[in-house]
């Protein structure tokens, strides 16, 4: 059974190009199967005899093939069967053409590709070849009266059939290898995509673990790690580090009178403003509640108060009018450095002193009124 379809798929054409066989390789293959010029002449002569019996032979071939349910199912409808009969006629004509060149070889390679693509198992292909060979042998035995010529012709046909089978099976194997390589490449690509997704997700989880969800600033747990790294770097570079510690004045009263949703909005806007006016190298943290810490590497306390704090207040006057901050700034270095815990404690204490002063000023103002 030979199932040749018109219009090869692009993948088949690509594989044919990979299987490209040269004239030199064809000669080598002929030598392997002892397919000589005499064999070609004998087959060409036999072809004249076979051609007259060809339609009957093809009809008998497909009667035998369709009697097997598995093969009949592969063949399908009557139109397909008719196309297969035409293809089989061409196959037999080529078999006895006496010309086994590059075009012949490529046609045999295509046959292998088509059989593989439509799902013809090797056992079915071999069974079909065996059936065809048997039918041809019977026919040639009737048509060639000379015993020696008949034996030599049948032997030549067997050589060529084996030559064909080798070509067809080579495409089977190469096609299977190509499928395996494609599957492997897809698996590798999937694994790579999955790995990238895992890396991205891991990074996202790491970001979530160290980021405050309301303000998008870093959270308190990440402050000690950042401060330790910044202070060690400052020691090596002999630079100052300033810590800015701030909180919102009367924040509890804001929550009580205007609601927690409004309070959260104040914290969100404050966090966005802090992040926007900070440098890339600065570390911005929500320390807890309405308290925030900003780590400013290579920055003195005076510069922090005159630049960062003043700009922050100016921005908040626009985005959060009426909201006041208590801010404490402390510096360490470049000669002596305190520990991270001590620096936070000093900044907190300075902020608390400022907050007490704000409360005193507010009470004095009320008392004066």
Short mmCIF file of C-alpha atoms in Angstrom, two decimals:
data_model
loop_
_atom_site.label_atom_id
_atom_site.label_comp_id
_atom_site.label_asym_id
_atom_site.label_seq_id
_atom_site.Cartn_x
_atom_site.Cartn_y
_atom_site.Cartn_z
CA UNK A 1 0.00 0.00 0.00
CA UNK A 2 1.41 3.36 -1.05
CA UNK A 3 -0.46 6.40 0.22
CA UNK A 4 0.88 9.42 -1.64
CA UNK A 5 -0.94 12.72 -1.16
CA UNK A 6 -0.78 15.79 -3.37
CA UNK A 7 0.61 18.95 -1.87
CA UNK A 8 3.34 18.15 0.65
CA UNK A 9 3.25 20.06 3.89
CA UNK A 10 5.93 22.63 4.57
CA UNK A 11 7.32 20.52 7.40
CA UNK A 12 7.75 17.62 5.00
CA UNK A 13 9.58 19.84 2.53
CA UNK A 14 11.90 21.01 5.30
CA UNK A 15 12.65 17.43 6.27
CA UNK A 16 13.28 16.54 2.62
CA UNK A 17 15.85 19.29 2.47
CA UNK A 18 17.51 17.87 5.57
CA UNK A 19 17.49 14.41 3.95
CA UNK A 20 18.95 15.74 0.70
CA UNK A 21 20.90 12.92 -0.99
CA UNK A 22 23.55 13.57 -3.60
CA UNK A 23 24.20 11.61 -6.77
CA UNK A 24 27.36 10.28 -5.15
CA UNK A 25 25.37 8.96 -2.19
CA UNK A 26 22.84 7.35 -4.54
CA UNK A 27 25.67 5.49 -6.28
CA UNK A 28 26.96 4.32 -2.91
CA UNK A 29 23.52 3.05 -1.92
CA UNK A 30 23.19 1.18 -5.21
CA UNK A 31 26.51 -0.49 -4.50
CA UNK A 32 25.29 -1.51 -1.04
CA UNK A 33 22.34 -3.33 -2.59
CA UNK A 34 24.36 -4.55 -5.60
CA UNK A 35 22.01 -2.66 -7.90
CA UNK A 36 23.95 -2.53 -11.17
CA UNK A 37 23.35 -1.34 -14.73
CA UNK A 38 22.28 -4.83 -15.78
CA UNK A 39 19.55 -4.76 -13.14
CA UNK A 40 18.29 -1.43 -14.45
CA UNK A 41 18.12 -2.82 -18.00
CA UNK A 42 16.28 -5.96 -16.89
CA UNK A 43 13.73 -3.91 -14.91
CA UNK A 44 13.17 -1.53 -17.83
CA UNK A 45 12.49 -4.48 -20.11
CA UNK A 46 10.11 -6.01 -17.58
CA UNK A 47 8.30 -2.69 -17.32
CA UNK A 48 7.08 -3.05 -20.90
CA UNK A 49 5.45 -6.34 -19.96
CA UNK A 50 4.02 -5.11 -16.65
CA UNK A 51 2.49 -1.94 -18.09
CA UNK A 52 -0.04 -3.91 -20.11
CA UNK A 53 -1.20 -5.66 -16.93
CA UNK A 54 -0.91 -2.63 -14.65
CA UNK A 55 -4.59 -1.75 -14.12
CA UNK A 56 -5.47 -5.34 -13.28
CA UNK A 57 -2.48 -5.58 -10.93
CA UNK A 58 -3.34 -2.36 -9.06
CA UNK A 59 -7.00 -3.43 -8.76
CA UNK A 60 -5.97 -6.76 -7.27
CA UNK A 61 -3.51 -5.03 -4.92
CA UNK A 62 -6.22 -2.84 -3.40
CA UNK A 63 -8.67 -5.70 -3.17
CA UNK A 64 -6.18 -7.44 -0.93
CA UNK A 65 -5.39 -4.26 1.00
CA UNK A 66 -8.97 -3.26 1.73
CA UNK A 67 -9.76 -6.76 2.97
CA UNK A 68 -7.75 -5.84 6.06
CA UNK A 69 -9.95 -3.65 8.34
CA UNK A 70 -7.01 -1.68 9.72
CA UNK A 71 -5.86 -0.71 6.23
CA UNK A 72 -9.38 -0.07 4.96
CA UNK A 73 -9.90 2.36 7.83
CA UNK A 74 -6.75 4.26 6.87
CA UNK A 75 -7.77 4.47 3.22
CA UNK A 76 -11.15 5.93 4.03
CA UNK A 77 -13.60 6.90 1.26
CA UNK A 78 -13.84 5.99 -2.44
CA UNK A 79 -12.26 9.25 -3.64
CA UNK A 80 -9.18 8.59 -1.56
CA UNK A 81 -9.01 5.05 -2.87
CA UNK A 82 -9.13 6.32 -6.45
CA UNK A 83 -6.27 8.74 -5.79
CA UNK A 84 -4.29 5.93 -4.22
CA UNK A 85 -4.82 3.72 -7.29
CA UNK A 86 -3.40 6.49 -9.50
CA UNK A 87 -0.46 6.97 -7.16
CA UNK A 88 0.19 3.24 -7.09
CA UNK A 89 0.25 3.08 -10.89
CA UNK A 90 2.92 5.80 -10.93
CA UNK A 91 4.86 3.95 -8.27
CA UNK A 92 4.97 0.72 -10.28
CA UNK A 93 5.81 2.55 -13.50
CA UNK A 94 8.74 4.26 -11.71
CA UNK A 95 9.78 0.91 -10.26
CA UNK A 96 10.31 -0.48 -13.75
CA UNK A 97 11.56 2.72 -15.38
CA UNK A 98 15.19 1.67 -15.25
CA UNK A 99 16.15 5.18 -14.12
CA UNK A 100 16.94 5.42 -10.42
CA UNK A 101 18.35 8.89 -10.08
CA UNK A 102 17.90 11.83 -7.72
CA UNK A 103 14.29 12.44 -8.77
CA UNK A 104 13.44 8.78 -8.16
CA UNK A 105 15.06 8.90 -4.71
CA UNK A 106 13.24 12.10 -3.71
CA UNK A 107 9.92 10.56 -4.74
CA UNK A 108 10.64 7.57 -2.50
CA UNK A 109 11.56 9.89 0.37
CA UNK A 110 8.24 11.71 -0.07
CA UNK A 111 6.44 8.39 0.11
CA UNK A 112 8.05 7.72 3.48
CA UNK A 113 7.08 11.17 4.76
CA UNK A 114 3.47 10.80 3.66
CA UNK A 115 3.16 7.35 5.21
CA UNK A 116 4.54 8.69 8.48
CA UNK A 117 2.35 11.80 8.42
CA UNK A 118 -0.95 9.94 7.84
CA UNK A 119 -0.13 7.34 10.47
CA UNK A 120 0.77 4.24 8.44
CA UNK A 121 2.72 2.01 10.78
CA UNK A 122 5.90 0.35 9.46
CA UNK A 123 4.31 -3.09 9.75
CA UNK A 124 1.49 -2.03 7.41
CA UNK A 125 3.92 -0.51 4.93
CA UNK A 126 6.07 -3.65 4.92
CA UNK A 127 2.99 -5.83 4.53
CA UNK A 128 1.87 -3.73 1.56
CA UNK A 129 5.31 -3.93 -0.06
CA UNK A 130 5.29 -7.70 0.46
CA UNK A 131 1.86 -7.93 -1.20
CA UNK A 132 2.95 -5.79 -4.15
CA UNK A 133 6.18 -7.75 -4.60
CA UNK A 134 4.27 -11.04 -4.54
CA UNK A 135 1.80 -9.82 -7.16
CA UNK A 136 4.62 -8.55 -9.37
CA UNK A 137 6.58 -11.77 -8.96
CA UNK A 138 3.58 -13.86 -10.04
CA UNK A 139 2.94 -11.60 -13.01
CA UNK A 140 6.57 -11.53 -14.14
CA UNK A 141 6.82 -15.29 -13.80
CA UNK A 142 3.94 -15.60 -16.27
CA UNK A 143 5.23 -12.95 -18.66
CA UNK A 144 8.94 -13.91 -18.88
CA UNK A 145 9.39 -17.32 -20.50
CA UNK A 146 13.19 -17.52 -20.23
CA UNK A 147 14.11 -19.06 -16.90
CA UNK A 148 17.45 -17.25 -16.49
CA UNK A 149 16.02 -13.85 -17.46
CA UNK A 150 13.04 -14.40 -15.15
CA UNK A 151 15.22 -15.27 -12.16
CA UNK A 152 17.59 -12.36 -12.78
CA UNK A 153 14.65 -9.95 -13.24
CA UNK A 154 13.01 -11.06 -9.98
CA UNK A 155 16.35 -10.69 -8.19
CA UNK A 156 16.78 -7.18 -9.66
CA UNK A 157 13.29 -6.28 -8.50
CA UNK A 158 14.07 -7.52 -4.98
CA UNK A 159 17.21 -5.37 -4.91
CA UNK A 160 15.27 -2.30 -5.96
CA UNK A 161 12.47 -2.97 -3.47
CA UNK A 162 15.04 -3.15 -0.67
CA UNK A 163 16.63 0.02 -2.02
CA UNK A 164 13.20 1.70 -1.77
CA UNK A 165 12.44 0.33 1.68
CA UNK A 166 15.73 1.72 3.01
CA UNK A 167 14.85 5.17 1.70
CA UNK A 168 11.32 5.09 3.11
CA UNK A 169 12.48 3.92 6.51
CA UNK A 170 15.16 6.56 6.60
CA UNK A 171 12.43 9.19 6.36
CA UNK A 172 10.44 7.36 9.04
CA UNK A 173 13.40 7.50 11.39
CA UNK A 174 14.38 11.06 10.56
CA UNK A 175 10.77 12.17 10.96
CA UNK A 176 10.58 10.52 14.37
CA UNK A 177 13.87 12.13 15.39
CA UNK A 178 12.54 15.49 14.20
CA UNK A 179 9.40 14.99 16.29
CA UNK A 180 11.49 14.10 19.32
CA UNK A 181 13.68 17.16 18.81
CA UNK A 182 10.60 19.35 18.38
CA UNK A 183 9.08 17.93 21.55
CA UNK A 184 12.34 18.40 23.39
CA UNK A 185 12.62 21.99 22.18
CA UNK A 186 9.04 22.67 23.22
CA UNK A 187 9.73 21.10 26.62
CA UNK A 188 12.87 23.18 27.03
CA UNK A 189 11.02 26.33 25.99
CA UNK A 190 8.19 25.50 28.38
CA UNK A 191 10.67 24.83 31.16
CA UNK A 192 12.42 28.12 30.41
CA UNK A 193 9.14 30.04 30.40
CA UNK A 194 8.12 28.30 33.61
CA UNK A 195 11.47 29.09 35.19
CA UNK A 196 11.14 32.74 34.17
CA UNK A 197 7.64 32.83 35.64
CA UNK A 198 8.96 31.32 38.87
CA UNK A 199 11.75 33.91 39.00
CA UNK A 200 9.27 36.73 38.37
CA UNK A 201 6.81 35.35 40.90
CA UNK A 202 9.56 34.86 43.45
CA UNK A 203 10.68 38.44 42.90
CA UNK A 204 7.11 39.62 43.26
CA UNK A 205 6.72 37.67 46.49
CA UNK A 206 9.98 39.11 47.76
CA UNK A 207 8.74 42.58 46.89
CA UNK A 208 5.47 41.90 48.67
CA UNK A 209 7.29 40.58 51.73
CA UNK A 210 9.31 43.78 52.07
CA UNK A 211 6.79 46.32 50.76
CA UNK A 212 4.02 48.07 52.65
CA UNK A 213 0.82 47.47 50.64
CA UNK A 214 -0.77 50.83 51.47
CA UNK A 215 2.10 53.19 50.70
CA UNK A 216 4.25 50.96 48.44
CA UNK A 217 7.26 51.94 50.55
CA UNK A 218 9.56 49.37 52.12
CA UNK A 219 8.34 47.94 55.40
CA UNK A 220 9.91 47.96 58.83
CA UNK A 221 11.39 44.46 58.54
CA UNK A 222 13.64 45.60 55.70
CA UNK A 223 14.89 48.73 57.54
CA UNK A 224 17.58 47.04 59.64
CA UNK A 225 19.05 45.24 56.62
CA UNK A 226 19.14 48.45 54.58
CA UNK A 227 20.64 50.53 57.38
CA UNK A 228 23.35 47.95 58.04
CA UNK A 229 24.31 47.90 54.35
CA UNK A 230 24.26 51.71 54.03
CA UNK A 231 26.31 52.28 57.19
CA UNK A 232 28.98 49.77 56.15
CA UNK A 233 29.24 51.39 52.74
CA UNK A 234 29.48 54.85 54.33
CA UNK A 235 32.29 53.66 56.60
CA UNK A 236 34.30 52.46 53.61
CA UNK A 237 33.68 55.71 51.72
CA UNK A 238 34.03 57.97 54.76
CA UNK A 239 30.59 59.54 54.18
CA UNK A 240 27.78 60.78 56.38
CA UNK A 241 24.39 59.08 56.65
CA UNK A 242 21.24 60.87 57.79
CA UNK A 243 18.07 59.30 59.09
CA UNK A 244 14.79 61.24 58.75
CA UNK A 245 12.04 60.06 61.10
CA UNK A 246 8.58 61.59 60.73
CA UNK A 247 4.97 61.09 61.65
CA UNK A 248 1.66 62.84 61.02
CA UNK A 249 0.53 65.25 63.72
CA UNK A 250 -2.83 64.48 65.32
CA UNK A 251 -3.30 61.42 63.16
CA UNK A 252 -5.52 59.68 65.73
CA UNK A 253 -7.80 62.68 65.76
CA UNK A 254 -7.99 62.59 61.96
CA UNK A 255 -9.02 58.92 62.03
CA UNK A 256 -11.56 59.57 64.77
CA UNK A 257 -13.18 62.59 63.14
CA UNK A 258 -12.81 61.88 59.40
CA UNK A 259 -12.61 58.10 59.37
CA UNK A 260 -9.91 55.52 58.79
CA UNK A 261 -10.41 55.58 55.03
CA UNK A 262 -9.42 59.24 54.95
CA UNK A 263 -6.50 58.47 57.23
CA UNK A 264 -5.32 55.71 54.89
CA UNK A 265 -5.54 58.12 51.96
CA UNK A 266 -3.30 60.58 53.81
CA UNK A 267 -0.74 57.84 54.42
CA UNK A 268 -0.92 56.70 50.79
CA UNK A 269 -0.36 60.22 49.42
CA UNK A 270 2.40 60.84 51.94
CA UNK A 271 4.13 57.60 50.92
CA UNK A 272 3.82 58.45 47.23
CA UNK A 273 5.27 61.92 47.85
CA UNK A 274 8.19 60.59 49.88
CA UNK A 275 9.02 58.09 47.15
CA UNK A 276 8.74 60.71 44.41
CA UNK A 277 11.08 63.29 45.95
CA UNK A 278 13.68 60.76 47.13
CA UNK A 279 16.85 59.85 45.29
CA UNK A 280 17.39 56.39 43.81
CA UNK A 281 19.91 55.55 46.51
CA UNK A 282 17.62 56.64 49.39
CA UNK A 283 15.68 54.09 51.41
CA UNK A 284 12.07 54.97 52.17
CA UNK A 285 10.15 53.01 54.80
CA UNK A 286 6.79 52.98 56.51
CA UNK A 287 7.95 52.25 60.02
CA UNK A 288 4.50 51.63 61.41
CA UNK A 289 1.16 53.43 61.74
CA UNK A 290 1.73 57.04 60.67
CA UNK A 291 5.50 56.88 61.19
CA UNK A 292 8.00 56.91 58.30
CA UNK A 293 11.78 56.57 58.07
CA UNK A 294 13.98 57.80 55.23
CA UNK A 295 17.62 56.71 55.03
CA UNK A 296 19.74 59.27 53.14
CA UNK A 297 23.25 58.01 52.24
CA UNK A 298 26.01 60.57 51.67
CA UNK A 299 23.84 63.32 53.12
CA UNK A 300 24.28 65.56 56.17
CA UNK A 301 21.55 66.49 58.61
CA UNK A 302 21.62 70.11 57.42
CA UNK A 303 21.12 69.12 53.77
CA UNK A 304 18.33 66.74 54.76
CA UNK A 305 16.49 69.47 56.66
CA UNK A 306 17.04 72.18 54.06
CA UNK A 307 16.38 70.07 50.97
CA UNK A 308 14.44 66.89 51.61
CA UNK A 309 12.28 68.00 54.54
CA UNK A 310 11.49 71.43 53.10
CA UNK A 311 10.55 69.97 49.73
CA UNK A 312 8.38 67.34 51.41
CA UNK A 313 6.50 70.00 53.37
CA UNK A 314 6.03 72.08 50.23
CA UNK A 315 4.66 69.13 48.28
CA UNK A 316 2.26 68.22 51.11
CA UNK A 317 0.96 71.78 51.33
CA UNK A 318 -0.36 71.19 47.80
CA UNK A 319 -1.48 67.55 47.97
CA UNK A 320 -2.50 67.38 51.64
CA UNK A 321 -3.30 70.92 52.83
CA UNK A 322 -3.69 71.12 56.58
CA UNK A 323 -1.70 67.97 57.28
CA UNK A 324 1.35 68.68 59.45
CA UNK A 325 4.38 66.54 60.14
CA UNK A 326 6.74 66.15 63.05
CA UNK A 327 10.20 65.44 61.66
CA UNK A 328 13.40 64.37 63.38
CA UNK A 329 16.74 64.30 61.54
CA UNK A 330 19.97 62.80 62.90
CA UNK A 331 23.27 62.02 61.22
CA UNK A 332 26.13 59.63 61.83
CA UNK A 333 29.66 59.48 60.40
CA UNK A 334 31.94 60.06 58.72
CA UNK A 335 34.36 59.33 61.55
CA UNK A 336 32.22 57.54 64.11
CA UNK A 337 29.12 55.51 63.30
CA UNK A 338 26.35 54.41 65.63
CA UNK A 339 24.51 51.12 65.20
CA UNK A 340 21.36 50.90 63.09
CA UNK A 341 19.22 50.49 66.19
CA UNK A 342 20.82 53.51 67.85
CA UNK A 343 20.35 55.66 64.74
CA UNK A 344 16.65 54.82 64.57
CA UNK A 345 16.29 55.47 68.29
CA UNK A 346 18.01 58.87 68.02
CA UNK A 347 15.83 59.91 65.08
CA UNK A 348 12.71 58.75 66.88
CA UNK A 349 13.65 60.72 69.97
CA UNK A 350 14.35 63.83 67.92
CA UNK A 351 10.99 63.47 66.18
CA UNK A 352 9.25 63.05 69.53
CA UNK A 353 10.87 66.23 70.83
CA UNK A 354 9.62 68.13 67.77
CA UNK A 355 6.14 66.64 68.23
CA UNK A 356 6.06 67.77 71.87
CA UNK A 357 7.05 71.24 70.75
CA UNK A 358 4.24 71.25 68.18
CA UNK A 359 1.73 70.24 70.86
CA UNK A 360 2.99 72.97 73.17
CA UNK A 361 2.72 75.54 70.39
CA UNK A 362 -0.79 74.37 69.57
CA UNK A 363 -1.91 74.59 73.20
CA UNK A 364 -0.30 78.02 73.58
CA UNK A 365 -2.12 79.19 70.47
CA UNK A 366 -5.44 77.93 71.79
CA UNK A 367 -4.81 79.46 75.21
CA UNK A 368 -3.92 82.77 73.59
CA UNK A 369 -7.20 82.78 71.70
#
